[in-house]
């Protein structure tokens, strides 16, 4: 059988939440289906389940596999699915990666072990083994604050030799992102992953953004993409960004996954909350966030 070439990733990829049942005992499949349908209707280009926004560290291996199965089923080929498969051991990583490939995911997003930093050689070996196990393109999740690995742009670009094709840059290092976009684009395709740098990243030529805030503002996210990345209309982009930036700034100032789910709840979408010890935001930040969403033209329901 001739295998179809993998989809090229680009555009707004939503770092999608994991909706729980009200007691957080399991994934709420119906809520997930409805959320993915909303995102597809808004025009997003893909979803990234099983990442930080999706609370992957609070899930069992079986639940992580179930999540990818559900997302591939509900996306139904309409948008790309990039499966988050980072874990603490090579065995877990390759198990998740092979499962994602067998399930029909388009690519993998891999955060390296996030307790004790790897050496660069260990990282290269890990990526090579994941690539061999899955035969899927890898998006390297560059988040030094969580992994303790601060790679140079040379090191990031060289990961292409180990099966890494894409980068989610959540370093917050705009000069490094600039170098990757302008000088290393022929080696690795960079996506912005730091909310408050989204406008800059798109204007500088990032192929897209892996963006948790898009769970809350998918329409605004797509308007920004169309204005800046597609039409090159920076004037309209700046007007949109004036609404979006305060939301991104707020999320980065709080527990991110809690902020995203709180935003969805404010708009009337039930998420099941977060698995403890985490929780939705309290009254004061909730009121502040409601004001920011209202200022952005969104209708608060609760």
CSV table of C-alpha atoms in Angstrom, one decimal:
chain,number,residue,atom,x,y,z
A,1,UNK,CA,0.0,0.0,0.0
A,2,UNK,CA,1.3,3.5,-0.9
A,3,UNK,CA,1.2,5.8,2.1
A,4,UNK,CA,-0.1,9.3,1.5
A,5,UNK,CA,2.4,12.0,2.3
A,6,UNK,CA,1.9,13.6,5.7
A,7,UNK,CA,0.0,16.9,5.9
A,8,UNK,CA,2.1,20.0,6.1
A,9,UNK,CA,1.2,21.8,9.3
A,10,UNK,CA,0.5,25.5,9.2
A,11,UNK,CA,-1.9,28.1,10.7
A,12,UNK,CA,-3.7,28.2,14.0
A,13,UNK,CA,-3.3,24.9,15.9
A,14,UNK,CA,-5.3,25.0,19.1
A,15,UNK,CA,-3.6,23.6,22.2
A,16,UNK,CA,-6.9,22.0,23.1
A,17,UNK,CA,-8.2,21.5,26.6
A,18,UNK,CA,-9.3,18.1,27.9
A,19,UNK,CA,-12.9,18.3,29.1
A,20,UNK,CA,-13.7,16.2,32.1
A,21,UNK,CA,-16.9,14.9,33.5
A,22,UNK,CA,-18.1,17.0,36.4
A,23,UNK,CA,-16.3,14.8,39.0
A,24,UNK,CA,-13.1,14.9,36.8
A,25,UNK,CA,-13.1,11.1,36.9
A,26,UNK,CA,-12.9,10.7,33.1
A,27,UNK,CA,-12.7,12.4,29.8
A,28,UNK,CA,-16.1,13.8,28.8
A,29,UNK,CA,-16.4,12.7,25.2
A,30,UNK,CA,-19.5,14.7,24.4
A,31,UNK,CA,-18.0,17.9,25.6
A,32,UNK,CA,-14.9,17.2,23.6
A,33,UNK,CA,-16.8,16.5,20.5
A,34,UNK,CA,-18.8,19.7,20.8
A,35,UNK,CA,-15.6,21.7,21.4
A,36,UNK,CA,-13.8,20.3,18.4
A,37,UNK,CA,-16.9,21.0,16.3
A,38,UNK,CA,-16.9,24.7,17.5
A,39,UNK,CA,-13.2,25.0,16.6
A,40,UNK,CA,-13.7,23.5,13.2
A,41,UNK,CA,-16.6,25.8,12.6
A,42,UNK,CA,-14.4,28.8,13.5
A,43,UNK,CA,-11.9,27.7,10.8
A,44,UNK,CA,-8.9,26.6,12.8
A,45,UNK,CA,-6.3,24.6,11.0
A,46,UNK,CA,-5.6,21.9,13.7
A,47,UNK,CA,-5.7,20.8,17.3
A,48,UNK,CA,-2.9,19.7,19.6
A,49,UNK,CA,-4.4,17.4,22.3
A,50,UNK,CA,-2.4,16.1,25.2
A,51,UNK,CA,-0.2,19.2,25.8
A,52,UNK,CA,0.2,21.4,28.8
A,53,UNK,CA,-3.2,23.1,28.2
A,54,UNK,CA,-4.7,19.6,28.0
A,55,UNK,CA,-3.4,18.6,31.4
A,56,UNK,CA,-1.5,15.6,30.1
A,57,UNK,CA,0.5,15.3,33.3
A,58,UNK,CA,-2.7,14.6,35.2
A,59,UNK,CA,-3.7,11.7,32.9
A,60,UNK,CA,-2.9,8.0,32.8
A,61,UNK,CA,-1.2,6.4,29.8
A,62,UNK,CA,-4.6,4.8,28.9
A,63,UNK,CA,-6.4,8.2,29.1
A,64,UNK,CA,-3.8,9.9,26.9
A,65,UNK,CA,-4.4,7.2,24.3
A,66,UNK,CA,-8.1,7.5,24.6
A,67,UNK,CA,-7.9,11.3,24.1
A,68,UNK,CA,-6.0,11.0,20.9
A,69,UNK,CA,-8.4,8.3,19.6
A,70,UNK,CA,-11.4,10.7,20.3
A,71,UNK,CA,-9.7,13.7,18.8
A,72,UNK,CA,-8.8,11.9,15.6
A,73,UNK,CA,-12.4,10.5,15.4
A,74,UNK,CA,-14.0,13.9,16.0
A,75,UNK,CA,-11.7,15.9,13.8
A,76,UNK,CA,-12.6,13.4,11.1
A,77,UNK,CA,-10.0,14.6,8.6
A,78,UNK,CA,-11.3,18.2,8.7
A,79,UNK,CA,-8.3,19.6,10.5
A,80,UNK,CA,-4.9,18.3,11.5
A,81,UNK,CA,-4.4,16.4,14.8
A,82,UNK,CA,-0.9,16.8,16.4
A,83,UNK,CA,-0.8,14.3,19.3
A,84,UNK,CA,1.1,15.4,22.4
A,85,UNK,CA,3.2,12.4,23.3
A,86,UNK,CA,5.9,13.7,25.7
A,87,UNK,CA,6.6,11.6,28.7
A,88,UNK,CA,9.3,10.8,31.3
A,89,UNK,CA,10.7,7.7,29.7
A,90,UNK,CA,11.6,6.5,26.2
A,91,UNK,CA,9.3,3.5,26.6
A,92,UNK,CA,6.3,5.7,27.4
A,93,UNK,CA,7.2,8.2,24.6
A,94,UNK,CA,7.5,5.5,21.9
A,95,UNK,CA,4.4,3.7,23.1
A,96,UNK,CA,2.3,6.8,22.8
A,97,UNK,CA,3.9,7.8,19.5
A,98,UNK,CA,3.3,4.4,17.9
A,99,UNK,CA,-0.3,4.5,19.2
A,100,UNK,CA,-0.8,8.0,17.8
A,101,UNK,CA,0.5,6.9,14.4
A,102,UNK,CA,-1.8,3.8,14.4
A,103,UNK,CA,-4.7,5.9,15.4
A,104,UNK,CA,-4.3,8.4,12.5
A,105,UNK,CA,-2.7,11.4,14.0
A,106,UNK,CA,-0.9,13.7,11.5
A,107,UNK,CA,2.1,14.5,13.7
A,108,UNK,CA,3.5,14.4,17.2
A,109,UNK,CA,4.3,17.1,19.7
A,110,UNK,CA,7.0,16.0,22.1
A,111,UNK,CA,8.1,17.8,25.2
A,112,UNK,CA,11.3,16.2,26.7
A,113,UNK,CA,11.3,14.9,30.2
A,114,UNK,CA,10.4,17.8,32.5
A,115,UNK,CA,11.9,16.9,35.9
A,116,UNK,CA,15.6,16.3,35.3
A,117,UNK,CA,17.1,17.9,32.2
A,118,UNK,CA,18.4,15.7,29.4
A,119,UNK,CA,21.8,16.2,27.8
A,120,UNK,CA,21.6,17.2,24.2
A,121,UNK,CA,22.8,13.8,23.1
A,122,UNK,CA,20.1,12.1,25.1
A,123,UNK,CA,17.5,14.4,23.5
A,124,UNK,CA,18.7,13.5,20.1
A,125,UNK,CA,18.5,9.8,20.9
A,126,UNK,CA,15.0,10.2,22.3
A,127,UNK,CA,13.7,12.0,19.2
A,128,UNK,CA,15.3,9.4,16.9
A,129,UNK,CA,13.6,6.6,18.7
A,130,UNK,CA,10.3,8.3,18.7
A,131,UNK,CA,10.6,9.0,15.0
A,132,UNK,CA,11.5,5.4,14.3
A,133,UNK,CA,8.6,4.1,16.4
A,134,UNK,CA,6.0,6.3,14.7
A,135,UNK,CA,7.3,7.4,11.3
A,136,UNK,CA,5.5,10.7,12.0
A,137,UNK,CA,6.9,14.2,11.8
A,138,UNK,CA,7.8,15.5,15.2
A,139,UNK,CA,7.1,19.0,16.6
A,140,UNK,CA,9.7,19.7,19.3
A,141,UNK,CA,8.0,21.5,22.2
A,142,UNK,CA,10.6,24.0,23.3
A,143,UNK,CA,9.6,25.1,26.9
A,144,UNK,CA,12.8,25.7,28.9
A,145,UNK,CA,10.9,26.8,32.0
A,146,UNK,CA,9.4,23.3,32.3
A,147,UNK,CA,12.2,21.1,31.0
A,148,UNK,CA,15.4,23.0,32.1
A,149,UNK,CA,16.7,22.6,28.5
A,150,UNK,CA,17.7,25.9,26.9
A,151,UNK,CA,18.9,25.0,23.4
A,152,UNK,CA,20.8,27.2,21.1
A,153,UNK,CA,19.3,27.8,17.6
A,154,UNK,CA,22.0,25.6,16.2
A,155,UNK,CA,20.9,22.7,18.5
A,156,UNK,CA,17.2,23.2,17.7
A,157,UNK,CA,17.9,23.2,13.9
A,158,UNK,CA,20.1,20.1,14.2
A,159,UNK,CA,17.2,18.2,15.7
A,160,UNK,CA,16.0,17.8,12.1
A,161,UNK,CA,18.5,15.0,11.8
A,162,UNK,CA,16.6,13.1,14.5
A,163,UNK,CA,13.1,13.4,12.9
A,164,UNK,CA,12.1,16.8,14.1
A,165,UNK,CA,10.4,18.8,11.4
A,166,UNK,CA,8.5,21.5,13.4
A,167,UNK,CA,9.1,23.6,16.5
A,168,UNK,CA,6.6,24.9,19.1
A,169,UNK,CA,8.6,27.8,20.6
A,170,UNK,CA,7.5,28.5,24.1
A,171,UNK,CA,10.7,30.0,25.2
A,172,UNK,CA,9.6,33.6,25.1
A,173,UNK,CA,12.9,34.4,23.5
A,174,UNK,CA,11.9,36.7,20.6
A,175,UNK,CA,15.5,37.1,19.2
A,176,UNK,CA,16.0,33.3,19.1
A,177,UNK,CA,12.6,32.9,17.3
A,178,UNK,CA,13.7,35.6,14.8
A,179,UNK,CA,16.9,33.7,14.0
A,180,UNK,CA,15.0,30.5,13.5
A,181,UNK,CA,12.4,32.2,11.3
A,182,UNK,CA,14.9,34.1,9.1
A,183,UNK,CA,18.1,32.0,9.1
A,184,UNK,CA,17.1,28.4,9.9
A,185,UNK,CA,13.7,28.1,8.2
A,186,UNK,CA,15.1,25.6,5.7
A,187,UNK,CA,16.0,23.2,8.5
A,188,UNK,CA,13.1,23.5,10.9
A,189,UNK,CA,9.6,25.0,10.6
A,190,UNK,CA,8.9,27.3,13.6
A,191,UNK,CA,5.5,27.9,15.2
A,192,UNK,CA,5.0,30.5,17.9
A,193,UNK,CA,4.0,29.0,21.3
A,194,UNK,CA,4.3,32.0,23.6
A,195,UNK,CA,0.9,33.8,23.7
A,196,UNK,CA,2.1,37.4,24.1
A,197,UNK,CA,4.5,37.0,21.1
A,198,UNK,CA,1.8,35.7,18.7
A,199,UNK,CA,1.4,38.9,16.8
A,200,UNK,CA,5.1,39.3,16.4
A,201,UNK,CA,5.6,35.7,15.4
A,202,UNK,CA,3.0,35.8,12.7
A,203,UNK,CA,4.3,39.1,11.4
A,204,UNK,CA,7.8,37.8,11.3
A,205,UNK,CA,6.8,34.8,9.2
A,206,UNK,CA,6.0,31.9,11.7
A,207,UNK,CA,4.1,29.2,9.9
A,208,UNK,CA,1.5,29.4,12.6
A,209,UNK,CA,0.9,29.3,16.3
A,210,UNK,CA,0.2,26.5,18.7
A,211,UNK,CA,-2.2,28.6,20.9
A,212,UNK,CA,-4.1,27.7,24.0
A,213,UNK,CA,-6.1,31.0,24.0
A,214,UNK,CA,-7.7,29.9,20.8
A,215,UNK,CA,-9.9,27.5,22.9
A,216,UNK,CA,-11.6,30.7,24.1
A,217,UNK,CA,-11.2,33.0,21.1
A,218,UNK,CA,-11.1,30.8,18.0
A,219,UNK,CA,-12.8,33.4,15.8
A,220,UNK,CA,-10.5,36.2,16.8
A,221,UNK,CA,-7.5,33.9,16.4
A,222,UNK,CA,-8.5,33.2,12.8
A,223,UNK,CA,-9.2,36.8,12.1
A,224,UNK,CA,-5.7,37.6,13.3
A,225,UNK,CA,-4.2,34.8,11.2
A,226,UNK,CA,-6.1,36.0,8.1
A,227,UNK,CA,-5.1,39.6,8.5
A,228,UNK,CA,-1.4,39.2,9.4
A,229,UNK,CA,-0.3,35.9,7.9
A,230,UNK,CA,-2.5,35.7,4.8
A,231,UNK,CA,-3.2,39.3,3.8
A,232,UNK,CA,-0.2,41.1,5.3
A,233,UNK,CA,-2.6,43.7,6.7
A,234,UNK,CA,-0.7,44.9,9.8
A,235,UNK,CA,-3.2,47.7,10.5
A,236,UNK,CA,-6.1,45.4,10.9
A,237,UNK,CA,-3.8,43.0,12.7
A,238,UNK,CA,-2.9,45.6,15.3
A,239,UNK,CA,-6.5,46.4,15.8
A,240,UNK,CA,-7.3,42.8,16.5
A,241,UNK,CA,-4.2,42.4,18.7
A,242,UNK,CA,-5.3,45.2,20.9
A,243,UNK,CA,-8.3,43.0,21.8
A,244,UNK,CA,-6.4,39.8,22.0
A,245,UNK,CA,-3.2,40.9,23.8
A,246,UNK,CA,-4.8,41.6,27.2
A,247,UNK,CA,-6.3,38.1,27.2
A,248,UNK,CA,-2.9,36.5,26.4
A,249,UNK,CA,-1.2,38.7,29.1
A,250,UNK,CA,-3.8,37.6,31.6
A,251,UNK,CA,-3.4,33.9,30.8
A,252,UNK,CA,0.4,34.1,31.2
A,253,UNK,CA,0.0,35.8,34.6
A,254,UNK,CA,-2.0,32.9,36.0
A,255,UNK,CA,-2.0,29.1,35.9
A,256,UNK,CA,-2.4,28.8,32.2
A,257,UNK,CA,-4.7,25.7,31.9
A,258,UNK,CA,-6.8,27.1,34.7
A,259,UNK,CA,-7.2,30.4,33.0
A,260,UNK,CA,-8.2,28.8,29.6
A,261,UNK,CA,-10.8,26.6,31.2
A,262,UNK,CA,-12.1,29.6,33.3
A,263,UNK,CA,-12.5,31.6,30.1
A,264,UNK,CA,-14.5,28.8,28.5
A,265,UNK,CA,-16.7,28.6,31.5
A,266,UNK,CA,-17.3,32.3,31.4
A,267,UNK,CA,-18.5,31.9,27.8
A,268,UNK,CA,-20.9,29.2,28.9
A,269,UNK,CA,-19.0,26.1,27.8
A,270,UNK,CA,-18.7,23.5,30.6
A,271,UNK,CA,-15.2,22.0,30.9
A,272,UNK,CA,-15.5,19.8,34.1
A,273,UNK,CA,-12.9,22.0,35.8
A,274,UNK,CA,-9.4,20.8,36.4
A,275,UNK,CA,-8.1,17.7,38.2
A,276,UNK,CA,-6.9,18.6,41.7
A,277,UNK,CA,-4.7,20.1,43.1
A,278,UNK,CA,-5.5,22.6,40.3
A,279,UNK,CA,-8.8,24.5,40.1
A,280,UNK,CA,-10.6,27.1,38.1
A,281,UNK,CA,-9.7,30.7,38.9
A,282,UNK,CA,-11.2,32.4,41.9
A,283,UNK,CA,-13.7,35.2,42.1
A,284,UNK,CA,-11.4,38.2,41.7
A,285,UNK,CA,-9.3,37.0,38.7
A,286,UNK,CA,-12.6,35.6,37.2
A,287,UNK,CA,-14.2,39.0,37.3
A,288,UNK,CA,-11.1,40.6,35.8
A,289,UNK,CA,-11.0,38.0,33.0
A,290,UNK,CA,-14.7,38.5,32.3
A,291,UNK,CA,-14.0,42.2,31.8
A,292,UNK,CA,-11.2,41.5,29.3
A,293,UNK,CA,-13.4,39.0,27.3
A,294,UNK,CA,-16.2,41.6,27.2
A,295,UNK,CA,-13.8,44.2,26.0
A,296,UNK,CA,-12.8,41.9,23.2
A,297,UNK,CA,-16.4,41.6,22.1
A,298,UNK,CA,-17.3,38.3,23.7
A,299,UNK,CA,-20.5,37.6,25.5
A,300,UNK,CA,-20.2,36.4,29.1
A,301,UNK,CA,-22.8,33.9,30.1
A,302,UNK,CA,-21.8,33.0,33.7
